């Protein structure tokens, strides 16, 4: 039971017009223990967000938060470890650090995380949020404090993509933090070396944090070596307790070889084979954020962010070949630049007894030129772009939205959250040079869409620390550049498809019924309409069309229990926590223009995705975790059919797999900490990423060890 609800129930109505004679009435006695209420609230906030978190209203939206400080250090961005407590998030492994593949509840192929909105501090990490929503840059886990996973109403809270949003929260120094320096030095097999270094502190109204990182690895195959550099700078100024100004600067540079994909027979024969020893990828991303928050009193809060980002994706790629096949005779240099900027302004007003209203706007612009060259030198340098380009495209995207939400607190601990959002997108593509193998005219296309979104959430607090929630909300996937005008196909102009839309229903219950136990279980149903695919209309020409609809339904559950929470050991900072979460999914095509497609299972929609683990933690001394991820067999393409034959054969399904990791931090003294871990402990040989050009072997057993020194 919330304090706001208690106050609302206890306060009598007041008529200020004239005095009223009242008769004394005996009421049932309600005993409220404030200490118990605070303890339940604190326990819930270990696993979920505040109901009104700054300018965000998250009550009735299913949300899971992972505090990375409560688990061992995640090295080399092991996403299975970082997302182990995020139910339903599927990681499709790619053992190179220049592309990240995530999906959720069978909504779309995980390729480059195109169907999941990934943000850092509420700002999109995608190459271009609207026209090219791909994830090629991910901050190292050591620079993050929390991972927030918000389902359902995420589109109403943040914007495009059907669901969910994964918001990565950067580490920040405390307002009174003393000056400190930490250096982390780690080595491991496959030539791993990782260093992460931070300098942070506060003085008066000023706070800052600076981080520098470098990670290199030889990889598990020839031409799988990689290097990553990351730099972060945060400077904050707090002139009063009610105001905060800050600057964030993030820089990520990554380069990696691309050893190529294998057919299933090739993988069985030699999972370390390298059909493309000459291919390479480069990613550079730089982002500047200016932010301000201010409390005006009387429940008013303003939050604003202005950001500018520049990202460059470059690659050198040629066809694959294994002996005794002949080497390709040319390679393609590709360069895609993304110059994006945006502003996000939100205003919140708390009113009445526990009610809150938010309103805001987001504006975004992207300018994203795309170029390609060919070269007979398979190892040509990325900057050696001599000769005539074979592709030159100008691309741009614009997006604007306004939105509002309100949480109404009603008697009997009921809360209702209506939401509305109006969005407008425009994408444009203009060819200057097209590839020579195409017969279509040069593209000069622009398309715009206005999309209204509605949502409604209802919840009820009951018992001690328990809450039911129900949410129905709309979401959508914006029209991309490739949907409107693919540069590599004879796309018939003027036939842009409708954007894909989602209607999500979720009902569940979560809470902390007893000390140490947290649970969250829900049923969900998602109708995903207007899926977009390329369709041939003759031997050479294609159009992008809306081919059909899918339905995704199932159960998602999470359970966490601290065995020591009710003991004296907990008072001394010792915890032994077990956790388990599972997503049970039934996804099917319900309509399709493709004959025989109705009833089939969409790609990357495993019937179950289970994660579990146990963590022993003694504050300021030890963090030791054993975690496991298990996924059912899943189709990798919507046809549910195998691809190719002979040496190019790929089975229809990705086999089921279970991967176990162990990791630990040991604080020897106040200055020195030991780090160690083993991923894929059982050395499971598997793959979970397949494309028509082949499969990518996942990483086998890998270990690391190192130290962290704080001064």
XYZ file of C-alpha atoms in Angstrom:
711
model
C 0.000 0.000 0.000
C 1.519 3.334 -1.047
C 1.811 6.343 1.294
C -0.102 8.450 -1.242
C -2.968 5.989 -1.196
C -2.952 5.837 2.606
C -3.100 9.616 2.799
C -5.915 9.765 0.257
C -7.942 7.173 2.146
C -7.401 8.801 5.544
C -7.996 12.458 4.626
C -11.652 13.628 4.999
C -13.239 15.804 2.322
C -13.077 19.553 3.088
C -15.697 22.138 2.173
C -14.143 25.601 2.506
C -17.456 27.409 1.830
C -18.966 26.885 5.259
C -18.321 24.922 8.442
C -19.928 21.510 8.703
C -21.083 19.770 11.840
C -19.715 16.209 11.932
C -20.720 13.193 13.970
C -18.013 11.026 15.463
C -17.867 7.600 13.813
C -15.859 4.550 14.812
C -13.653 3.444 11.915
C -11.771 0.181 11.502
C -8.266 0.491 12.901
C -5.512 0.441 10.255
C -1.994 -0.090 11.545
C 0.725 1.180 9.215
C 4.374 0.539 9.959
C 6.409 3.124 8.058
C 9.629 1.153 8.493
C 8.007 -1.922 6.927
C 6.698 0.158 4.014
C 10.148 1.619 3.337
C 11.734 -1.831 3.519
C 9.294 -3.297 0.985
C 9.778 -0.312 -1.334
C 13.562 -0.573 -1.128
C 13.406 -4.298 -1.876
C 11.170 -3.728 -4.946
C 13.469 -1.022 -6.322
C 16.339 -3.518 -6.467
C 14.433 -5.207 -9.323
C 12.107 -2.584 -10.832
C 11.933 1.154 -11.480
C 10.257 3.808 -9.366
C 6.617 4.304 -10.309
C 7.362 7.931 -11.187
C 11.060 8.112 -12.038
C 11.900 11.755 -12.642
C 9.808 12.717 -15.673
C 9.035 9.076 -16.560
C 5.866 7.304 -15.501
C 6.704 3.594 -15.417
C 3.951 2.264 -13.163
C 1.805 -0.330 -15.063
C 4.620 -0.724 -17.640
C 6.440 -3.977 -16.980
C 10.003 -2.953 -16.165
C 13.070 -4.854 -14.957
C 16.250 -3.192 -13.756
C 19.643 -4.854 -13.282
C 22.087 -3.081 -10.979
C 25.483 -4.100 -12.318
C 27.179 -3.277 -8.996
C 25.358 -6.255 -7.474
C 27.108 -8.783 -9.736
C 30.728 -9.404 -10.728
C 32.427 -7.192 -13.299
C 31.401 -7.997 -16.881
C 34.517 -8.256 -19.060
C 34.651 -7.819 -22.845
C 30.925 -6.989 -23.046
C 29.678 -10.514 -22.397
C 26.024 -9.756 -23.179
C 24.766 -13.086 -21.839
C 26.139 -12.100 -18.427
C 25.059 -8.454 -18.637
C 21.495 -9.404 -19.658
C 21.157 -12.563 -17.549
C 18.589 -10.853 -15.298
C 16.664 -9.367 -18.244
C 13.895 -11.902 -19.051
C 13.142 -12.677 -22.691
C 16.045 -10.764 -24.272
C 17.655 -13.066 -26.851
C 21.345 -12.528 -27.620
C 22.380 -13.793 -31.034
C 26.111 -14.336 -30.707
C 28.568 -12.652 -33.049
C 32.143 -13.015 -31.769
C 33.265 -9.639 -33.168
C 32.705 -6.336 -31.302
C 31.416 -4.313 -34.253
C 27.815 -5.531 -34.309
C 25.301 -6.448 -31.599
C 22.281 -8.657 -32.220
C 19.326 -8.636 -29.829
C 15.654 -9.556 -30.185
C 12.626 -9.994 -27.950
C 9.569 -12.252 -28.007
C 10.150 -13.261 -31.643
C 9.603 -9.750 -33.027
C 11.906 -9.634 -36.031
C 15.343 -10.946 -36.851
C 17.968 -9.992 -34.233
C 20.335 -8.876 -37.006
C 21.865 -5.625 -35.708
C 19.088 -5.339 -33.053
C 16.811 -3.626 -35.577
C 13.578 -4.403 -33.692
C 14.789 -3.372 -30.222
C 15.290 0.236 -29.146
C 18.644 0.410 -27.338
C 19.452 3.668 -25.571
C 22.128 5.135 -23.327
C 20.708 7.514 -20.729
C 17.514 7.857 -22.765
C 19.306 8.701 -26.045
C 19.216 6.192 -28.943
C 22.410 4.246 -29.668
C 21.224 3.211 -33.143
C 23.154 4.351 -36.196
C 20.129 6.388 -37.268
C 17.139 6.013 -34.977
C 14.609 6.228 -37.838
C 16.155 5.426 -41.212
C 18.787 2.863 -40.146
C 18.029 1.563 -36.605
C 21.044 -0.741 -36.279
C 23.321 -1.317 -33.280
C 27.029 -1.244 -34.116
C 28.397 0.458 -30.980
C 27.843 -0.640 -27.374
C 29.458 0.965 -24.282
C 31.553 -1.363 -22.143
C 29.729 -2.732 -19.116
C 32.287 -1.179 -16.729
C 31.006 2.275 -17.742
C 27.385 1.407 -16.873
C 25.532 1.273 -13.569
C 22.141 -0.177 -14.585
C 20.342 -1.980 -17.403
C 16.661 -1.048 -17.673
C 14.274 -3.249 -19.656
C 10.844 -1.675 -20.287
C 8.159 -3.548 -22.253
C 4.765 -2.691 -23.655
C 4.422 1.033 -23.146
C 8.063 1.659 -24.086
C 6.992 3.100 -27.446
C 4.796 5.626 -25.644
C 7.599 6.467 -23.231
C 10.486 6.744 -25.702
C 9.347 6.342 -29.315
C 9.695 3.990 -32.309
C 10.295 0.245 -32.215
C 7.525 -2.177 -31.257
C 9.032 -3.298 -27.905
C 10.988 -3.238 -25.719
C 13.440 -0.470 -24.842
C 16.774 -1.394 -23.277
C 18.128 1.713 -21.569
C 21.772 1.577 -20.463
C 22.428 3.941 -17.552
C 25.917 5.445 -17.307
C 27.859 5.504 -14.062
C 27.878 8.844 -12.239
C 29.941 10.104 -9.293
C 28.107 10.887 -6.076
C 27.659 14.577 -5.263
C 30.120 14.228 -2.339
C 32.492 11.661 -3.887
C 36.181 12.171 -3.027
C 38.745 12.214 -5.816
C 39.668 8.640 -6.780
C 41.459 6.771 -9.537
C 40.800 3.149 -10.548
C 42.681 1.058 -13.078
C 41.534 -2.394 -14.165
C 43.972 -4.728 -15.949
C 42.724 -8.056 -17.318
C 44.226 -10.786 -19.505
C 42.714 -13.967 -20.908
C 42.972 -16.653 -23.533
C 42.677 -15.912 -27.261
C 45.037 -12.989 -26.673
C 42.570 -11.004 -24.561
C 43.823 -7.833 -22.922
C 41.410 -5.361 -21.338
C 42.109 -2.177 -19.417
C 39.516 0.197 -17.979
C 40.574 3.340 -16.128
C 38.519 6.005 -14.368
C 39.201 9.259 -12.565
C 36.259 10.802 -10.733
C 35.299 13.066 -7.878
C 33.279 16.035 -6.666
C 34.117 19.424 -5.231
C 31.445 21.841 -4.159
C 28.903 22.263 -6.943
C 31.052 20.384 -9.488
C 31.336 16.650 -10.231
C 33.175 14.804 -12.969
C 33.996 11.326 -14.205
C 36.497 10.462 -16.933
C 36.952 6.935 -18.300
C 39.358 5.423 -20.811
C 39.321 1.816 -22.012
C 41.150 -0.424 -24.445
C 40.282 -4.040 -25.284
C 42.003 -6.319 -27.770
C 41.579 -9.977 -28.670
C 42.887 -12.414 -31.289
C 39.493 -14.121 -31.482
C 38.935 -17.830 -31.951
C 39.425 -17.931 -35.740
C 41.944 -16.510 -38.151
C 41.066 -12.888 -39.029
C 38.883 -12.597 -35.924
C 41.209 -10.218 -34.091
C 39.713 -6.989 -32.775
C 40.528 -3.776 -30.972
C 38.228 -1.395 -29.095
C 38.834 1.998 -27.568
C 36.333 3.892 -25.466
C 36.456 7.293 -23.834
C 33.811 8.934 -21.641
C 33.706 12.322 -19.947
C 30.950 13.556 -17.640
C 31.007 17.032 -16.088
C 28.136 18.216 -13.893
C 27.384 21.540 -12.216
C 24.778 21.855 -9.472
C 24.334 25.534 -8.572
C 21.500 24.671 -6.170
C 19.937 21.500 -4.817
C 17.127 21.955 -7.359
C 19.254 22.391 -10.503
C 21.689 20.236 -12.461
C 23.575 21.024 -15.675
C 25.755 18.400 -17.302
C 27.858 17.532 -20.339
C 28.403 13.966 -21.538
C 30.960 12.986 -24.165
C 31.145 9.382 -25.395
C 33.620 8.000 -27.934
C 33.808 4.416 -29.227
C 36.289 3.198 -31.865
C 36.302 -0.460 -32.865
C 37.992 -2.454 -35.614
C 37.681 -6.172 -36.250
C 38.437 -8.778 -38.823
C 35.502 -10.657 -40.299
C 36.364 -14.359 -40.686
C 33.133 -15.055 -42.561
C 30.167 -17.378 -42.231
C 30.169 -21.144 -42.686
C 27.725 -23.666 -44.090
C 26.597 -26.404 -41.716
C 28.869 -29.058 -43.300
C 31.823 -26.660 -43.060
C 31.047 -25.925 -39.407
C 30.855 -29.629 -38.591
C 34.141 -30.268 -40.362
C 36.054 -27.305 -38.883
C 34.286 -24.641 -36.776
C 37.463 -22.525 -36.904
C 37.573 -22.330 -40.709
C 37.952 -18.817 -42.143
C 36.479 -18.311 -45.625
C 37.164 -14.534 -45.609
C 40.679 -13.867 -44.253
C 40.680 -10.446 -45.997
C 37.408 -8.867 -44.762
C 37.401 -6.179 -42.078
C 34.981 -3.818 -40.286
C 35.478 -0.434 -38.629
C 33.082 1.475 -36.356
C 33.590 4.971 -34.947
C 30.929 6.698 -32.862
C 31.181 10.043 -31.055
C 28.342 11.629 -29.109
C 27.968 14.893 -27.207
C 25.058 15.423 -24.796
C 24.047 18.637 -23.047
C 21.512 18.164 -20.261
C 19.587 20.104 -17.660
C 17.128 19.207 -14.903
C 15.347 21.636 -12.604
C 12.767 21.352 -9.861
C 10.556 24.431 -9.683
C 8.660 23.488 -6.552
C 5.020 22.524 -6.133
C 5.732 19.216 -7.902
C 7.115 20.687 -11.149
C 10.193 19.121 -12.772
C 11.876 19.940 -16.096
C 14.259 17.543 -17.867
C 15.939 18.426 -21.157
C 18.642 16.838 -23.324
C 20.262 18.048 -26.527
C 22.564 15.649 -28.354
C 24.791 15.419 -31.415
C 26.240 12.139 -32.708
C 28.587 11.184 -35.519
C 29.055 7.555 -36.511
C 31.023 6.000 -39.341
C 30.611 2.383 -40.495
C 33.262 1.180 -42.892
C 33.871 -2.311 -44.207
C 35.995 -4.264 -46.662
C 34.171 -7.356 -47.885
C 34.517 -9.936 -50.628
C 32.945 -13.301 -51.302
C 34.060 -16.227 -49.169
C 36.111 -19.184 -50.332
C 37.700 -22.236 -48.760
C 40.332 -24.392 -50.425
C 40.256 -25.713 -53.093
C 37.986 -22.837 -54.188
C 39.592 -19.892 -55.973
C 39.959 -16.547 -54.207
C 37.606 -13.753 -55.235
C 38.988 -11.261 -57.740
C 37.741 -8.033 -56.094
C 36.511 -6.578 -52.836
C 34.008 -3.872 -51.920
C 34.850 -0.889 -49.751
C 31.776 0.534 -48.053
C 31.357 3.687 -46.000
C 28.175 4.807 -44.226
C 28.193 7.998 -42.199
C 25.485 9.015 -39.741
C 25.352 12.618 -38.571
C 22.419 12.781 -36.169
C 21.083 15.269 -33.639
C 18.092 15.474 -31.366
C 16.390 17.161 -28.458
C 14.230 15.598 -25.728
C 12.304 17.898 -23.362
C 9.925 16.618 -20.675
C 7.885 18.376 -17.993
C 6.368 16.606 -14.991
C 3.836 17.859 -12.473
C 2.974 15.943 -9.301
C -0.494 16.824 -8.127
C -3.120 15.689 -5.686
C -2.273 12.671 -3.557
C 0.226 10.660 -5.607
C -0.934 11.732 -9.077
C 1.540 12.839 -11.735
C 1.294 14.287 -15.222
C 4.052 14.366 -17.861
C 4.224 16.044 -21.238
C 7.105 16.295 -23.669
C 8.483 16.408 -27.168
C 11.320 14.757 -29.097
C 12.852 16.085 -32.320
C 15.440 14.175 -34.368
C 17.329 14.642 -37.645
C 19.746 12.354 -39.469
C 22.001 13.029 -42.455
C 23.451 9.689 -43.584
C 25.491 9.506 -46.825
C 26.254 6.019 -48.197
C 29.114 5.181 -50.592
C 30.799 2.116 -52.106
C 33.903 1.427 -54.187
C 35.405 -1.743 -55.667
C 39.075 -2.720 -55.729
C 41.081 -5.661 -57.096
C 43.197 -5.566 -53.909
C 41.553 -7.840 -51.321
C 43.489 -6.079 -48.545
C 42.940 -2.496 -49.685
C 43.083 0.109 -46.918
C 39.763 1.655 -45.860
C 40.996 5.123 -46.853
C 42.265 4.067 -50.283
C 39.182 5.039 -52.273
C 40.675 5.643 -55.667
C 38.614 5.352 -58.802
C 34.975 5.914 -59.531
C 32.514 4.887 -56.767
C 29.912 2.314 -57.695
C 27.297 3.692 -55.265
C 26.619 7.170 -53.906
C 23.445 7.889 -51.944
C 22.241 10.868 -49.963
C 19.888 9.804 -47.170
C 18.100 11.795 -44.507
C 15.545 11.213 -41.788
C 13.373 13.519 -39.688
C 11.260 12.641 -36.684
C 9.074 14.635 -34.323
C 6.756 13.603 -31.517
C 4.641 15.024 -28.731
C 3.379 12.893 -25.878
C 1.563 13.016 -22.560
C 0.783 10.616 -19.708
C -0.926 10.830 -16.343
C -1.102 8.491 -13.374
C -4.360 8.796 -11.440
C -4.450 7.393 -7.885
C -7.911 6.132 -6.967
C -9.337 4.643 -3.764
C -8.606 1.008 -2.912
C -4.993 1.370 -4.121
C -5.978 1.487 -7.805
C -3.930 3.522 -10.282
C -4.745 4.248 -13.928
C -2.292 5.563 -16.544
C -3.669 6.789 -19.900
C -1.003 7.668 -22.499
C -1.012 9.364 -25.879
C 1.771 10.043 -28.367
C 1.722 11.562 -31.862
C 4.714 10.854 -34.113
C 5.815 12.039 -37.535
C 8.627 10.546 -39.620
C 10.072 11.439 -43.003
C 12.799 9.489 -44.793
C 14.406 10.448 -48.103
C 16.898 8.736 -50.450
C 18.581 10.325 -53.440
C 20.919 8.338 -55.713
C 23.832 10.035 -57.448
C 25.489 6.768 -58.557
C 23.924 3.296 -58.624
C 25.653 -0.110 -58.834
C 26.342 -1.127 -62.464
C 24.452 -4.432 -62.189
C 21.102 -2.646 -61.643
C 18.722 -1.657 -64.421
C 16.441 0.622 -62.389
C 16.621 4.423 -62.682
C 18.365 6.526 -60.051
C 16.347 6.770 -56.853
C 14.880 10.081 -55.774
C 12.274 9.134 -53.192
C 10.829 10.615 -50.012
C 8.091 9.281 -47.812
C 6.402 10.594 -44.669
C 4.127 9.037 -42.081
C 2.100 10.378 -39.145
C 1.391 7.755 -36.492
C -0.838 8.268 -33.415
C -0.241 5.934 -30.466
C -2.480 5.235 -27.487
C -1.975 3.291 -24.297
C -3.704 2.446 -21.046
C -2.313 0.971 -17.847
C -4.183 -0.167 -14.757
C -2.722 -1.460 -11.500
C -3.644 -2.286 -7.936
C -1.503 -2.510 -4.795
C -2.483 -5.283 -2.414
C -1.104 -7.024 0.634
C 2.416 -6.095 1.647
C 4.514 -5.017 -1.332
C 2.440 -6.680 -4.090
C 0.943 -5.111 -7.201
C -1.100 -6.209 -10.186
C -0.553 -4.490 -13.533
C -2.285 -4.425 -16.887
C -1.062 -2.553 -19.939
C -2.328 -2.284 -23.493
C -0.358 -0.057 -25.820
C 0.487 0.580 -29.440
C 3.937 0.652 -30.997
C 5.429 0.781 -34.461
C 8.548 0.264 -36.520
C 9.512 3.259 -38.674
C 9.987 2.978 -42.411
C 13.721 2.498 -43.081
C 15.842 3.601 -45.997
C 16.043 -0.001 -47.232
C 12.260 -0.414 -46.979
C 11.727 2.524 -49.293
C 14.710 2.288 -51.647
C 17.199 -0.571 -51.386
C 20.477 0.373 -53.097
C 21.155 -3.224 -54.192
C 17.881 -4.216 -55.878
C 15.749 -3.111 -58.800
C 13.209 -1.559 -56.475
C 10.204 -0.189 -58.322
C 9.923 3.471 -57.182
C 6.868 5.003 -55.579
C 5.679 1.860 -53.771
C 6.679 2.438 -50.160
C 4.970 -0.049 -47.817
C 3.070 0.894 -44.687
C 5.077 0.883 -41.440
C 4.839 -2.189 -39.229
C 2.658 -1.753 -36.144
C 2.265 -3.604 -32.862
C -0.519 -3.852 -30.315
C 0.744 -5.246 -27.009
C -1.306 -6.608 -24.107
C 0.289 -7.595 -20.817
C -1.208 -8.513 -17.445
C 0.731 -9.635 -14.433
C 1.610 -9.341 -10.785
C 4.854 -8.608 -9.001
C 6.067 -7.765 -5.561
C 7.957 -8.587 -2.385
C 5.541 -10.682 -0.269
C 8.189 -11.795 2.236
C 11.662 -10.644 3.117
C 14.185 -11.584 0.447
C 11.685 -12.774 -2.183
C 10.835 -10.856 -5.367
C 8.581 -12.246 -8.080
C 7.135 -10.983 -11.369
C 4.924 -13.083 -13.636
C 2.817 -11.945 -16.569
C 0.899 -13.112 -19.613
C 1.439 -11.233 -22.869
C -0.114 -11.046 -26.326
C 1.338 -9.018 -29.216
C -0.256 -8.556 -32.637
C 2.419 -7.441 -35.097
C 1.012 -6.248 -38.419
C 2.343 -5.096 -41.805
C 5.581 -7.068 -41.812
C 7.765 -5.796 -44.667
C 9.563 -8.039 -47.165
C 10.987 -7.795 -50.676
C 8.856 -9.431 -53.384
C 9.847 -10.138 -57.005
C 7.314 -8.936 -59.582
C 9.365 -10.287 -62.525
C 12.779 -11.793 -63.157
C 14.655 -8.604 -62.208
C 12.391 -6.116 -60.415
C 11.281 -6.187 -56.795
C 9.004 -4.193 -54.549
C 8.914 -3.820 -50.773
C 5.477 -4.948 -49.610
C 3.542 -5.660 -46.447
C 3.403 -9.438 -46.580
C 1.554 -10.397 -43.422
C 0.912 -10.403 -39.692
C 2.172 -12.405 -36.722
C 0.838 -13.123 -33.255
C 3.140 -13.505 -30.252
C 1.760 -14.749 -26.937
C 3.138 -16.390 -23.868
C 4.244 -16.158 -20.264
C 7.191 -14.344 -18.752
C 8.259 -14.984 -15.174
C 11.018 -13.854 -12.852
C 11.941 -15.057 -9.360
C 14.693 -13.757 -7.056
C 15.343 -14.986 -3.529
C 18.012 -13.904 -1.056
C 18.481 -16.787 1.378
C 20.242 -14.544 3.896
C 17.884 -11.558 3.748
C 16.128 -12.409 7.016
C 19.289 -13.355 8.919
C 21.879 -11.423 10.876
C 24.348 -12.013 8.030
C 22.309 -9.655 5.850
C 22.796 -6.873 8.374
C 26.544 -7.354 7.903
C 26.225 -7.068 4.119
C 26.206 -10.756 3.129
C 23.754 -12.038 0.519
C 23.190 -15.376 -1.187
C 20.727 -14.799 -4.008
C 19.302 -17.228 -6.526
C 17.451 -15.967 -9.578
C 15.559 -17.535 -12.446
C 13.537 -16.095 -15.285
C 11.802 -17.663 -18.241
C 9.969 -16.560 -21.360
C 7.533 -19.083 -22.855
C 6.561 -18.043 -26.381
C 4.006 -19.167 -28.931
C 4.478 -17.101 -32.113
C 2.714 -17.739 -35.431
C 1.932 -16.097 -38.745
C -1.771 -15.214 -38.762
C -1.927 -13.651 -42.242
C 0.391 -13.593 -45.226
C 0.460 -12.951 -48.952
C 2.995 -15.784 -49.199
C 1.249 -19.114 -49.961
C 1.447 -21.597 -47.113
C 2.952 -19.121 -44.643
C 0.000 -18.839 -42.235
C 0.588 -20.965 -39.143
C 4.369 -21.030 -39.450
C 6.684 -19.878 -36.647
C 8.576 -16.599 -37.241
C 12.352 -16.627 -37.237
C 14.168 -16.366 -33.900
C 11.127 -17.192 -31.787
C 12.273 -20.010 -29.448
C 9.473 -21.640 -27.464
C 11.438 -20.981 -24.297
C 14.323 -18.785 -23.208
C 15.440 -19.490 -19.663
C 18.096 -17.776 -17.556
C 19.169 -18.646 -14.027
C 21.981 -18.151 -11.594
C 23.198 -17.815 -8.048
C 25.265 -14.952 -6.613
C 27.134 -14.819 -3.321
C 27.912 -11.258 -2.350
C 29.603 -9.778 0.702
C 29.651 -6.000 0.484
C 33.138 -4.585 -0.057
C 34.603 -8.116 -0.118
C 33.252 -10.764 -2.539
C 30.967 -11.083 -5.579
C 30.766 -14.578 -7.088
C 28.178 -15.646 -9.682
C 27.244 -18.761 -11.619
C 24.803 -18.002 -14.469
C 23.215 -20.054 -17.240
C 21.295 -19.222 -20.416
C 19.231 -21.876 -22.184
C 17.304 -21.415 -25.447
C 15.018 -23.808 -27.283
C 15.568 -24.717 -30.926
C 14.438 -21.931 -33.244
C 13.984 -21.288 -36.944
C 16.338 -18.748 -38.480
C 14.080 -17.763 -41.370
C 10.322 -17.246 -41.585
C 9.841 -20.039 -44.122
C 10.781 -22.636 -41.442
C 12.757 -24.430 -44.159
C 16.350 -25.477 -44.708
C 18.448 -23.516 -47.173
C 20.745 -24.749 -49.924
C 22.206 -28.201 -50.405
C 25.529 -29.961 -50.366
C 28.373 -27.737 -49.153
C 26.026 -24.722 -48.911
C 23.460 -26.503 -46.731
C 21.942 -24.794 -43.671
C 19.400 -26.675 -41.500
C 16.014 -25.091 -40.928
C 16.481 -24.785 -37.170
C 19.177 -23.516 -34.854
C 19.644 -26.331 -32.290
C 18.829 -25.754 -28.618
C 21.759 -24.768 -26.430
C 22.674 -24.059 -22.797
C 25.678 -21.943 -21.838
C 27.094 -21.580 -18.317
C 29.344 -18.756 -17.101
C 31.137 -18.192 -13.809
C 32.639 -14.883 -12.688
C 33.960 -13.372 -9.480
C 35.426 -10.271 -7.837
C 37.444 -10.555 -4.621
C 38.274 -7.371 -2.702
C 41.613 -8.133 -1.000
C 41.710 -4.752 0.746
C 40.295 -1.268 0.242
C 42.611 -0.703 -2.745
C 43.078 -4.036 -4.513
C 40.460 -6.267 -6.156
C 41.009 -9.556 -8.011
C 38.906 -10.453 -11.079
C 38.426 -13.851 -12.716
C 35.900 -15.731 -14.770
C 35.150 -18.444 -17.299
C 32.512 -18.116 -20.005
C 30.957 -21.154 -21.698
C 32.237 -23.265 -18.828
C 31.241 -26.576 -20.434
C 32.876 -25.565 -23.754
C 29.579 -25.984 -25.603
C 30.029 -25.965 -29.408
C 26.997 -24.196 -30.816
C 25.772 -21.373 -32.999
C 22.765 -19.074 -32.688
C 23.218 -16.660 -35.583
C 22.425 -17.717 -39.156
C 21.968 -15.839 -42.401
C 21.488 -17.148 -45.935
C 25.215 -16.645 -46.425
C 25.995 -19.033 -43.543
C 26.246 -19.418 -39.784
C 28.612 -17.860 -37.262
C 30.205 -20.165 -34.667
C 29.778 -18.961 -31.089
C 32.781 -18.629 -28.793
C 33.891 -21.745 -26.931
C 35.316 -21.797 -23.430
C 37.155 -18.582 -22.555
C 38.785 -17.385 -19.345
C 40.114 -14.145 -17.937
C 41.915 -12.955 -14.812
C 43.138 -9.605 -13.612
C 43.262 -6.931 -10.950
C 41.635 -3.580 -10.215
C 43.554 -0.984 -8.189
C 41.825 2.021 -6.600
C 43.751 4.993 -5.228
